[in-house]
Amino acid sequence: MPELPFPLPPLPTVAQVVFILIAVLAVIGSLMVVLARNLFHSALGLVAAFFGAAGVYIVAEAEFIGVSQVLVYVGAISTLITFAIMLTRGMMFGATSPRNRQSGTAAIITVLAFVVLAAVLQAIPWPQVGEPITDGQVIIAGLGYAFVNQYVVPFLLLAMLLLVALAGAIMLARDRK
Amino acid sequence: MNWSDALIQLQYDLGAPQELSWLVEGVTYFIGAFVIANAALVLALLLIWITRKVISRIQDRIGPNRLGPYGLFQTVADAMKLLSKEDIKPKSADTLSYFIAPILSVVGVLMALAVIPFGAGLIGADLNVGVLYLVALGSIGIMAALMAGWGSNNKYALLAGFRVVAQLLSYEIPMVLAMFAPVLLVGTMRMQELSQAQSLYLGPINLGLGWFVFLLPGAFLIYFIAALAESEQTPFDLLEAESELIAGFHIEYSGMKFAMFFLAQFLNSFFLGAIAVALFLGGWQGPFAGQVPLLGPIYFFAKTFFIYIVIQWIKGTFPRVRIDQMMQFAWKVLVPLVLTLILAQMIIMKLPLPMWLNYVLVLAANIAVVLAVLNIMGDYFKREQVRTKRAFAPKSLIGTMQPVSSSSGD
Amino acid sequence: MVPLSWFLILGAFMFSSGLFAALGRRNAIAVLMGIELMLNAANINLVAFWRYGVTPMQNLDGQIFALFVIAVAAAEVAVGLALIISVYRNRRTVNLDDLDILKG
């Protein structure tokens, strides 16, 4: 190996390489949501971002959340958004710009927000390594226990919220002829 | 011993250095994935042949018998024909959606292979959330259908895409809830443990006949019907029948892209059958599966091919249902029944009764659900029969004069 | 082990993209997509902090919070899209620049 004047940074481990690849997918998806002229391409970018987020959850060993993310977000929410795009015929053929009047200010604020957040997050000394997770099934069983023991009231409220949202959405979007 | 452990040990024995453990593991899993994916694609040829032969025998004809013994190479010839077609793209089709949709369709189906237990140590990845993973893969198929429908820039493809999504989403709910019936019994979502829990021990010998279908026939029936609808087989294949709506959302696809949709559909029905076998019909369990390890995959494939032939038998026998009948059946019949079934099972399993009594009560609930489904279907068929008889009833007496010596009435 | 700051920076990037989509796009559905991106970024943060907590196997609060966020996001998207479709039926547009009747 030739002698370099500066020390090499440590090579990333396999887990880090996998995380970088998944993060690239999420980043590309987010950028497609923001920048695509065609609204359907934005929806596809959103799906890619959802898959990226699911991959991040699986890297963080929260596999139940990862699979639930794919099931709920990609399976249901993306389908809803795509149907709404097709039903409202919004701006498929990008002749006009997708941005509105305040997009210049919004861009400046957004970039500033990201730069400040990234700088702050980089500088804080976070805990380096968490406790190793030995058994995944214990976590899933623990989730079930927590939902019916400690968090039972929010759980039932969530059920009622979903019921109300379901009824409300049907009533709002009903064909009134 | 696991197949991956055996393969890793083999690589270390062949002289791989210990520092490159990540490379050794990577090669192992890559080999596993490669073998399974290619085996699945080659299996598709066999499946298409089985379909054509079974349906042709039901329709009292022979089927393909020219190319190869019993027509086995007919599918290869079809694949070569599809390969040699021109790869076109309609001018105003959305490039990204149009090209990615078939790939996504096949990927969503092939990913199911990773969690199906073929034998005692033969599973790709024994995920902690195996059953939920299989459920989430249906979502990828839904996205693929939407992208195909939209990307073709064709109104009929779009309408067919909407209908496919409606069908897939409606039948996903009974399928998911019926898949959770054995999970509730065993208490784990791992596929390998679900297969292992279906053993029947007589003393020290594992008879391997403790299948969940004997305990949960209602859940199996509902899962089977929902799986027929999810993989778009008859009687729910409204959306890709050639006579309806100009063949569905793959109107604008030809050549190899159409072959990918076709392949995905066949593989989907096979893998949903494989999941039914793994969850309800004992997976790789059977008599003497513990002693002779080769019997595990043999039992598994025998049961899966049996289910596949039953699906093709249904395909050749039943007529198609209309789209509104299909949605009514899903939402008004299957969803309430499966919800009451899961509710009854949960309540019964928590009663402070001896365990065998719990199982008997669960079985009683399931048989009630089976009878309810058959009853509703029977009522519906009777009503349709009366309706068609009335529709064809003569309005005038001309032409209905019976001869004096009539043989049998009606 | 993946450093915690990487998770958080990815979350920050997704949040900023969602923020720009919510503030700077014309179509109402694109704004909703931005809101979904922001919720996902918050979820990534929650799960990352759960993983790097003191006892991730006993203290599952991060995961439970993330599950609640996923469910509430689903409800919110349903109602939001129903509203957008209703507005489209009345006004024939989902362009937010044209929907400024209440403006002073």
GROMACS .gro file of N, CA, C and O in nm, chain B residues 181-270:
model
  360
  358ALA      N    1  -5.536  -1.694   1.153
  358ALA     CA    2  -5.597  -1.796   1.240
  358ALA      C    3  -5.493  -1.896   1.291
  358ALA      O    4  -5.487  -1.920   1.412
  359PRO      N    5  -5.407  -1.956   1.205
  359PRO     CA    6  -5.306  -2.044   1.263
  359PRO      C    7  -5.203  -1.971   1.345
  359PRO      O    8  -5.147  -2.028   1.440
  360VAL      N    9  -5.175  -1.843   1.312
  360VAL     CA   10  -5.080  -1.767   1.391
  360VAL      C   11  -5.131  -1.751   1.534
  360VAL      O   12  -5.057  -1.762   1.631
  361LEU      N   13  -5.263  -1.728   1.547
  361LEU     CA   14  -5.321  -1.716   1.680
  361LEU      C   15  -5.312  -1.847   1.756
  361LEU      O   16  -5.292  -1.848   1.877
  362LEU      N   17  -5.326  -1.959   1.684
  362LEU     CA   18  -5.319  -2.088   1.751
  362LEU      C   19  -5.180  -2.113   1.806
  362LEU      O   20  -5.163  -2.160   1.918
  363VAL      N   21  -5.078  -2.085   1.723
  363VAL     CA   22  -4.943  -2.124   1.762
  363VAL      C   23  -4.877  -2.014   1.844
  363VAL      O   24  -4.801  -2.042   1.936
  364GLY      N   25  -4.904  -1.888   1.812
  364GLY     CA   26  -4.848  -1.780   1.889
  364GLY      C   27  -4.720  -1.723   1.832
  364GLY      O   28  -4.650  -1.649   1.898
  365THR      N   29  -4.687  -1.758   1.708
  365THR     CA   30  -4.567  -1.703   1.648
  365THR      C   31  -4.593  -1.677   1.501
  365THR      O   32  -4.679  -1.739   1.441
  366MET      N   33  -4.519  -1.583   1.444
  366MET     CA   34  -4.539  -1.554   1.302
  366MET      C   35  -4.432  -1.617   1.214
  366MET      O   36  -4.430  -1.594   1.094
  367ARG      N   37  -4.342  -1.695   1.275
  367ARG     CA   38  -4.236  -1.754   1.194
  367ARG      C   39  -4.291  -1.874   1.118
  367ARG      O   40  -4.358  -1.957   1.175
  368MET      N   41  -4.258  -1.883   0.989
  368MET     CA   42  -4.316  -1.988   0.906
  368MET      C   43  -4.263  -2.125   0.944
  368MET      O   44  -4.335  -2.224   0.941
  369GLN      N   45  -4.135  -2.134   0.981
  369GLN     CA   46  -4.080  -2.265   1.014
  369GLN      C   47  -4.145  -2.321   1.139
  369GLN      O   48  -4.176  -2.440   1.146
  370GLU      N   49  -4.170  -2.234   1.239
  370GLU     CA   50  -4.233  -2.285   1.360
  370GLU      C   51  -4.378  -2.322   1.336
  370GLU      O   52  -4.430  -2.413   1.400
  371LEU      N   53  -4.445  -2.251   1.244
  371LEU     CA   54  -4.582  -2.288   1.211
  371LEU      C   55  -4.586  -2.426   1.146
  371LEU      O   56  -4.677  -2.503   1.170
  372SER      N   57  -4.484  -2.456   1.062
  372SER     CA   58  -4.483  -2.589   1.001
  372SER      C   59  -4.449  -2.693   1.105
  372SER      O   60  -4.503  -2.804   1.104
  373GLN      N   61  -4.360  -2.660   1.197
  373GLN     CA   62  -4.321  -2.761   1.295
  373GLN      C   63  -4.431  -2.787   1.396
  373GLN      O   64  -4.436  -2.894   1.455
  374ALA      N   65  -4.520  -2.688   1.416
  374ALA     CA   66  -4.626  -2.708   1.514
  374ALA      C   67  -4.736  -2.798   1.461
  374ALA      O   68  -4.828  -2.831   1.535
  375GLN      N   69  -4.728  -2.836   1.334
  375GLN     CA   70  -4.834  -2.919   1.279
  375GLN      C   71  -4.797  -3.064   1.283
  375GLN      O   72  -4.836  -3.143   1.198
  376SER      N   73  -4.720  -3.104   1.385
  376SER     CA   74  -4.682  -3.243   1.397
  376SER      C   75  -4.775  -3.311   1.494
  376SER      O   76  -4.840  -3.247   1.575
  377LEU      N   77  -4.783  -3.441   1.485
  377LEU     CA   78  -4.872  -3.519   1.571
  377LEU      C   79  -4.787  -3.627   1.633
  377LEU      O   80  -4.741  -3.718   1.565
  378TYR      N   81  -4.767  -3.614   1.764
  378TYR     CA   82  -4.675  -3.708   1.828
  378TYR      C   83  -4.752  -3.822   1.893
  378TYR      O   84  -4.831  -3.801   1.983
  379LEU      N   85  -4.728  -3.946   1.846
  379LEU     CA   86  -4.781  -4.065   1.912
  379LEU      C   87  -4.665  -4.126   1.988
  379LEU      O   88  -4.587  -4.203   1.932
  380GLY      N   89  -4.653  -4.089   2.116
  380GLY     CA   90  -4.534  -4.134   2.185
  380GLY      C   91  -4.415  -4.057   2.129
  380GLY      O   92  -4.421  -3.937   2.114
  381PRO      N   93  -4.306  -4.126   2.097
  381PRO     CA   94  -4.190  -4.055   2.043
  381PRO      C   95  -4.193  -4.038   1.892
  381PRO      O   96  -4.109  -3.969   1.836
  382ILE      N   97  -4.290  -4.099   1.825
  382ILE     CA   98  -4.288  -4.096   1.678
  382ILE      C   99  -4.372  -3.979   1.631
  382ILE      O  100  -4.483  -3.957   1.679
  383ASN      N  101  -4.317  -3.906   1.534
  383ASN     CA  102  -4.389  -3.792   1.479
  383ASN      C  103  -4.466  -3.840   1.357
  383ASN      O  104  -4.409  -3.871   1.254
  384LEU      N  105  -4.600  -3.849   1.373
  384LEU     CA  106  -4.679  -3.892   1.258
  384LEU      C  107  -4.695  -3.784   1.155
  384LEU      O  108  -4.729  -3.811   1.042
  385GLY      N  109  -4.677  -3.659   1.196
  385GLY     CA  110  -4.680  -3.550   1.100
  385GLY      C  111  -4.815  -3.524   1.040
  385GLY      O  112  -4.824  -3.473   0.929
  386LEU      N  113  -4.923  -3.561   1.111
  386LEU     CA  114  -5.054  -3.539   1.052
  386LEU      C  115  -5.137  -3.442   1.132
  386LEU      O  116  -5.258  -3.439   1.117
  387GLY      N  117  -5.076  -3.362   1.215
  387GLY     CA  118  -5.154  -3.268   1.294
  387GLY      C  119  -5.177  -3.139   1.220
  387GLY      O  120  -5.147  -3.032   1.269
  388TRP      N  121  -5.231  -3.151   1.102
  388TRP     CA  122  -5.245  -3.034   1.016
  388TRP      C  123  -5.351  -2.941   1.072
  388TRP      O  124  -5.450  -2.984   1.131
  389PHE      N  125  -5.333  -2.812   1.045
  389PHE     CA  126  -5.428  -2.715   1.095
  389PHE      C  127  -5.560  -2.719   1.021
  389PHE      O  128  -5.659  -2.663   1.067
  390VAL      N  129  -5.562  -2.781   0.903
  390VAL     CA  130  -5.688  -2.782   0.829
  390VAL      C  131  -5.791  -2.870   0.900
  390VAL      O  132  -5.911  -2.848   0.887
  391PHE      N  133  -5.744  -2.966   0.982
  391PHE     CA  134  -5.841  -3.046   1.056
  391PHE      C  135  -5.901  -2.968   1.171
  391PHE      O  136  -6.007  -3.004   1.223
  392LEU      N  137  -5.831  -2.863   1.213
  392LEU     CA  138  -5.878  -2.784   1.326
  392LEU      C  139  -5.944  -2.655   1.280
  392LEU      O  140  -6.033  -2.604   1.347
  393LEU      N  141  -5.902  -2.603   1.167
  393LEU     CA  142  -5.949  -2.473   1.118
  393LEU      C  143  -5.996  -2.485   0.974
  393LEU      O  144  -5.942  -2.418   0.887
  394PRO      N  145  -6.097  -2.569   0.945
  394PRO     CA  146  -6.139  -2.578   0.805
  394PRO      C  147  -6.202  -2.450   0.753
  394PRO      O  148  -6.190  -2.420   0.634
  395GLY      N  149  -6.267  -2.373   0.842
  395GLY     CA  150  -6.328  -2.248   0.797
  395GLY      C  151  -6.223  -2.149   0.750
  395GLY      O  152  -6.236  -2.085   0.645
  396ALA      N  153  -6.118  -2.136   0.829
  396ALA     CA  154  -6.012  -2.042   0.791
  396ALA      C  155  -5.947  -2.087   0.661
  396ALA      O  156  -5.914  -2.004   0.575
  397PHE      N  157  -5.929  -2.219   0.645
  397PHE     CA  158  -5.868  -2.268   0.521
  397PHE      C  159  -5.956  -2.238   0.401
  397PHE      O  160  -5.907  -2.196   0.296
  398LEU      N  161  -6.088  -2.258   0.416
  398LEU     CA  162  -6.177  -2.230   0.304
  398LEU      C  163  -6.175  -2.083   0.266
  398LEU      O  164  -6.166  -2.048   0.148
  399ILE      N  165  -6.182  -1.998   0.369
  399ILE     CA  166  -6.183  -1.854   0.339
  399ILE      C  167  -6.049  -1.812   0.277
  399ILE      O  168  -6.045  -1.734   0.182
  400TYR      N  169  -5.938  -1.867   0.330
  400TYR     CA  170  -5.809  -1.833   0.270
  400TYR      C  171  -5.802  -1.881   0.126
  400TYR      O  172  -5.749  -1.811   0.038
  401PHE      N  173  -5.857  -1.998   0.099
  401PHE     CA  174  -5.850  -2.054  -0.036
  401PHE      C  175  -5.927  -1.968  -0.135
  401PHE      O  176  -5.880  -1.936  -0.244
  402ILE      N  177  -6.049  -1.928  -0.094
  402ILE     CA  178  -6.130  -1.845  -0.183
  402ILE      C  179  -6.062  -1.710  -0.206
  402ILE      O  180  -6.054  -1.660  -0.318
  403ALA      N  181  -6.010  -1.652  -0.097
  403ALA     CA  182  -5.943  -1.523  -0.112
  403ALA      C  183  -5.817  -1.535  -0.195
  403ALA      O  184  -5.783  -1.446  -0.272
  404ALA      N  185  -5.745  -1.647  -0.184
  404ALA     CA  186  -5.624  -1.666  -0.264
  404ALA      C  187  -5.658  -1.683  -0.411
  404ALA      O  188  -5.585  -1.636  -0.498
  405LEU      N  189  -5.772  -1.749  -0.440
  405LEU     CA  190  -5.816  -1.758  -0.579
  405LEU      C  191  -5.839  -1.620  -0.637
  405LEU      O  192  -5.808  -1.593  -0.752
  406ALA      N  193  -5.896  -1.531  -0.553
  406ALA     CA  194  -5.922  -1.396  -0.603
  406ALA      C  195  -5.795  -1.313  -0.610
  406ALA      O  196  -5.781  -1.230  -0.699
  407GLU      N  197  -5.703  -1.334  -0.518
  407GLU     CA  198  -5.580  -1.255  -0.520
  407GLU      C  199  -5.494  -1.288  -0.639
  407GLU      O  200  -5.424  -1.204  -0.692
  408SER      N  201  -5.493  -1.414  -0.681
  408SER     CA  202  -5.409  -1.450  -0.794
  408SER      C  203  -5.488  -1.449  -0.924
  408SER      O  204  -5.440  -1.495  -1.025
  409GLU      N  205  -5.607  -1.393  -0.920
  409GLU     CA  206  -5.689  -1.374  -1.039
  409GLU      C  207  -5.713  -1.502  -1.115
  409GLU      O  208  -5.695  -1.510  -1.237
  410GLN      N  209  -5.751  -1.607  -1.044
  410GLN     CA  210  -5.790  -1.730  -1.110
  410GLN      C  211  -5.941  -1.734  -1.111
  410GLN      O  212  -6.006  -1.670  -1.032
  411THR      N  213  -5.997  -1.815  -1.199
  411THR     CA  214  -6.139  -1.838  -1.202
  411THR      C  215  -6.183  -1.891  -1.068
  411THR      O  216  -6.113  -1.971  -1.010
  412PRO      N  217  -6.299  -1.855  -1.014
  412PRO     CA  218  -6.398  -1.775  -1.082
  412PRO      C  219  -6.380  -1.624  -1.071
  412PRO      O  220  -6.473  -1.551  -1.098
  413PHE      N  221  -6.261  -1.576  -1.038
  413PHE     CA  222  -6.245  -1.432  -1.021
  413PHE      C  223  -6.155  -1.373  -1.126
  413PHE      O  224  -6.089  -1.274  -1.101
  414ASP      N  225  -6.145  -1.434  -1.242
  414ASP     CA  226  -6.047  -1.384  -1.338
  414ASP      C  227  -6.112  -1.294  -1.441
  414ASP      O  228  -6.075  -1.293  -1.557
  415LEU      N  229  -6.206  -1.213  -1.394
  415LEU     CA  230  -6.275  -1.120  -1.483
  415LEU      C  231  -6.178  -1.030  -1.555
  415LEU      O  232  -6.203  -0.987  -1.666
  416LEU      N  233  -6.067  -0.999  -1.489
  416LEU     CA  234  -5.987  -0.888  -1.536
  416LEU      C  235  -5.879  -0.928  -1.631
  416LEU      O  236  -5.814  -0.843  -1.684
  417GLU      N  237  -5.860  -1.058  -1.653
  417GLU     CA  238  -5.760  -1.088  -1.752
  417GLU      C  239  -5.813  -1.195  -1.846
  417GLU      O  240  -5.737  -1.259  -1.914
  418ALA      N  241  -5.945  -1.209  -1.847
  418ALA     CA  242  -6.004  -1.296  -1.946
  418ALA      C  243  -6.007  -1.225  -2.079
  418ALA      O  244  -6.029  -1.105  -2.086
  419GLU      N  245  -5.985  -1.298  -2.184
  419GLU     CA  246  -5.965  -1.231  -2.313
  419GLU      C  247  -6.092  -1.168  -2.365
  419GLU      O  248  -6.087  -1.080  -2.448
  420SER      N  249  -6.208  -1.218  -2.317
  420SER     CA  250  -6.330  -1.164  -2.374
  420SER      C  251  -6.381  -1.044  -2.297
  420SER      O  252  -6.476  -0.981  -2.338
  421GLU      N  253  -6.318  -1.012  -2.185
  421GLU     CA  254  -6.369  -0.904  -2.102
  421GLU      C  255  -6.276  -0.786  -2.107
  421GLU      O  256  -6.157  -0.800  -2.086
  422LEU      N  257  -6.329  -0.671  -2.133
  422LEU     CA  258  -6.256  -0.544  -2.119
  422LEU      C  259  -6.122  -0.548  -2.189
  422LEU      O  260  -6.022  -0.499  -2.140
  423ILE      N  261  -6.119  -0.609  -2.303
  423ILE     CA  262  -6.000  -0.619  -2.388
  423ILE      C  263  -5.879  -0.662  -2.306
  423ILE      O  264  -5.776  -0.599  -2.306
  424ALA      N  265  -5.897  -0.770  -2.232
  424ALA     CA  266  -5.785  -0.840  -2.168
  424ALA      C  267  -5.712  -0.758  -2.063
  424ALA      O  268  -5.595  -0.776  -2.043
  425GLY      N  269  -5.781  -0.668  -1.997
  425GLY     CA  270  -5.721  -0.619  -1.874
  425GLY      C  271  -5.612  -0.515  -1.890
  425GLY      O  272  -5.597  -0.453  -1.995
  426PHE      N  273  -5.533  -0.497  -1.784
  426PHE     CA  274  -5.439  -0.386  -1.787
  426PHE      C  275  -5.316  -0.416  -1.867
  426PHE      O  276  -5.231  -0.332  -1.883
  427HIS      N  277  -5.300  -0.538  -1.920
  427HIS     CA  278  -5.182  -0.560  -2.003
  427HIS      C  279  -5.218  -0.561  -2.150
  427HIS      O  280  -5.168  -0.642  -2.227
  428ILE      N  281  -5.307  -0.465  -2.189
  428ILE     CA  282  -5.343  -0.455  -2.330
  428ILE      C  283  -5.221  -0.414  -2.412
  428ILE      O  284  -5.191  -0.470  -2.514
  429GLU      N  285  -5.153  -0.309  -2.363
  429GLU     CA  286  -5.049  -0.249  -2.446
  429GLU      C  287  -4.917  -0.320  -2.435
  429GLU      O  288  -4.818  -0.274  -2.489
  430TYR      N  289  -4.913  -0.430  -2.363
  430TYR     CA  290  -4.787  -0.501  -2.347
  430TYR      C  291  -4.783  -0.616  -2.443
  430TYR      O  292  -4.880  -0.687  -2.463
  431SER      N  293  -4.665  -0.639  -2.503
  431SER     CA  294  -4.650  -0.753  -2.593
  431SER      C  295  -4.510  -0.808  -2.575
  431SER      O  296  -4.424  -0.743  -2.518
  432GLY      N  297  -4.489  -0.928  -2.621
  432GLY     CA  298  -4.355  -0.984  -2.613
  432GLY      C  299  -4.316  -1.018  -2.472
  432GLY      O  300  -4.398  -1.066  -2.394
  433MET      N  301  -4.192  -0.992  -2.437
  433MET     CA  302  -4.142  -1.041  -2.309
  433MET      C  303  -4.207  -0.970  -2.192
  433MET      O  304  -4.221  -1.028  -2.085
  434LYS      N  305  -4.249  -0.846  -2.208
  434LYS     CA  306  -4.314  -0.776  -2.096
  434LYS      C  307  -4.446  -0.843  -2.063
  434LYS      O  308  -4.483  -0.860  -1.945
  435PHE      N  309  -4.520  -0.885  -2.167
  435PHE     CA  310  -4.643  -0.957  -2.141
  435PHE      C  311  -4.613  -1.092  -2.077
  435PHE      O  312  -4.685  -1.138  -1.988
  436ALA      N  313  -4.502  -1.153  -2.121
  436ALA     CA  314  -4.465  -1.281  -2.062
  436ALA      C  315  -4.436  -1.266  -1.914
  436ALA      O  316  -4.464  -1.357  -1.835
  437MET      N  317  -4.381  -1.150  -1.871
  437MET     CA  318  -4.356  -1.130  -1.729
  437MET      C  319  -4.487  -1.125  -1.650
  437MET      O  320  -4.498  -1.182  -1.542
  438PHE      N  321  -4.589  -1.056  -1.702
  438PHE     CA  322  -4.717  -1.052  -1.632
  438PHE      C  323  -4.778  -1.191  -1.622
  438PHE      O  324  -4.829  -1.231  -1.517
  439PHE      N  325  -4.772  -1.263  -1.734
  439PHE     CA  326  -4.826  -1.397  -1.742
  439PHE      C  327  -4.758  -1.487  -1.640
  439PHE      O  328  -4.821  -1.560  -1.563
  440LEU      N  329  -4.622  -1.479  -1.638
  440LEU     CA  330  -4.542  -1.557  -1.546
  440LEU      C  331  -4.575  -1.523  -1.403
  440LEU      O  332  -4.594  -1.611  -1.318
  441ALA      N  333  -4.588  -1.392  -1.374
  441ALA     CA  334  -4.618  -1.350  -1.238
  441ALA      C  335  -4.752  -1.406  -1.194
  441ALA      O  336  -4.769  -1.447  -1.079
  442GLN      N  337  -4.848  -1.411  -1.286
  442GLN     CA  338  -4.979  -1.460  -1.246
  442GLN      C  339  -4.976  -1.608  -1.214
  442GLN      O  340  -5.031  -1.653  -1.113
  443PHE      N  341  -4.906  -1.687  -1.298
  443PHE     CA  342  -4.899  -1.830  -1.269
  443PHE      C  343  -4.823  -1.857  -1.140
  443PHE      O  344  -4.863  -1.939  -1.057
  444LEU      N  345  -4.708  -1.790  -1.125
  444LEU     CA  346  -4.629  -1.812  -1.005
  444LEU      C  347  -4.706  -1.768  -0.881
  444LEU      O  348  -4.693  -1.829  -0.776
  445ASN      N  349  -4.786  -1.661  -0.895
  445ASN     CA  350  -4.863  -1.613  -0.780
  445ASN      C  351  -4.959  -1.719  -0.732
  445ASN      O  352  -4.968  -1.745  -0.611
  446SER      N  353  -5.030  -1.785  -0.826
  446SER     CA  354  -5.124  -1.887  -0.780
  446SER      C  355  -5.051  -2.004  -0.716
  446SER      O  356  -5.094  -2.059  -0.615
  447PHE      N  357  -4.933  -2.039  -0.773
  447PHE     CA  358  -4.858  -2.149  -0.714
  447PHE      C  359  -4.810  -2.113  -0.574
  447PHE      O  360  -4.820  -2.194  -0.481
   0.00000   0.00000   0.00000
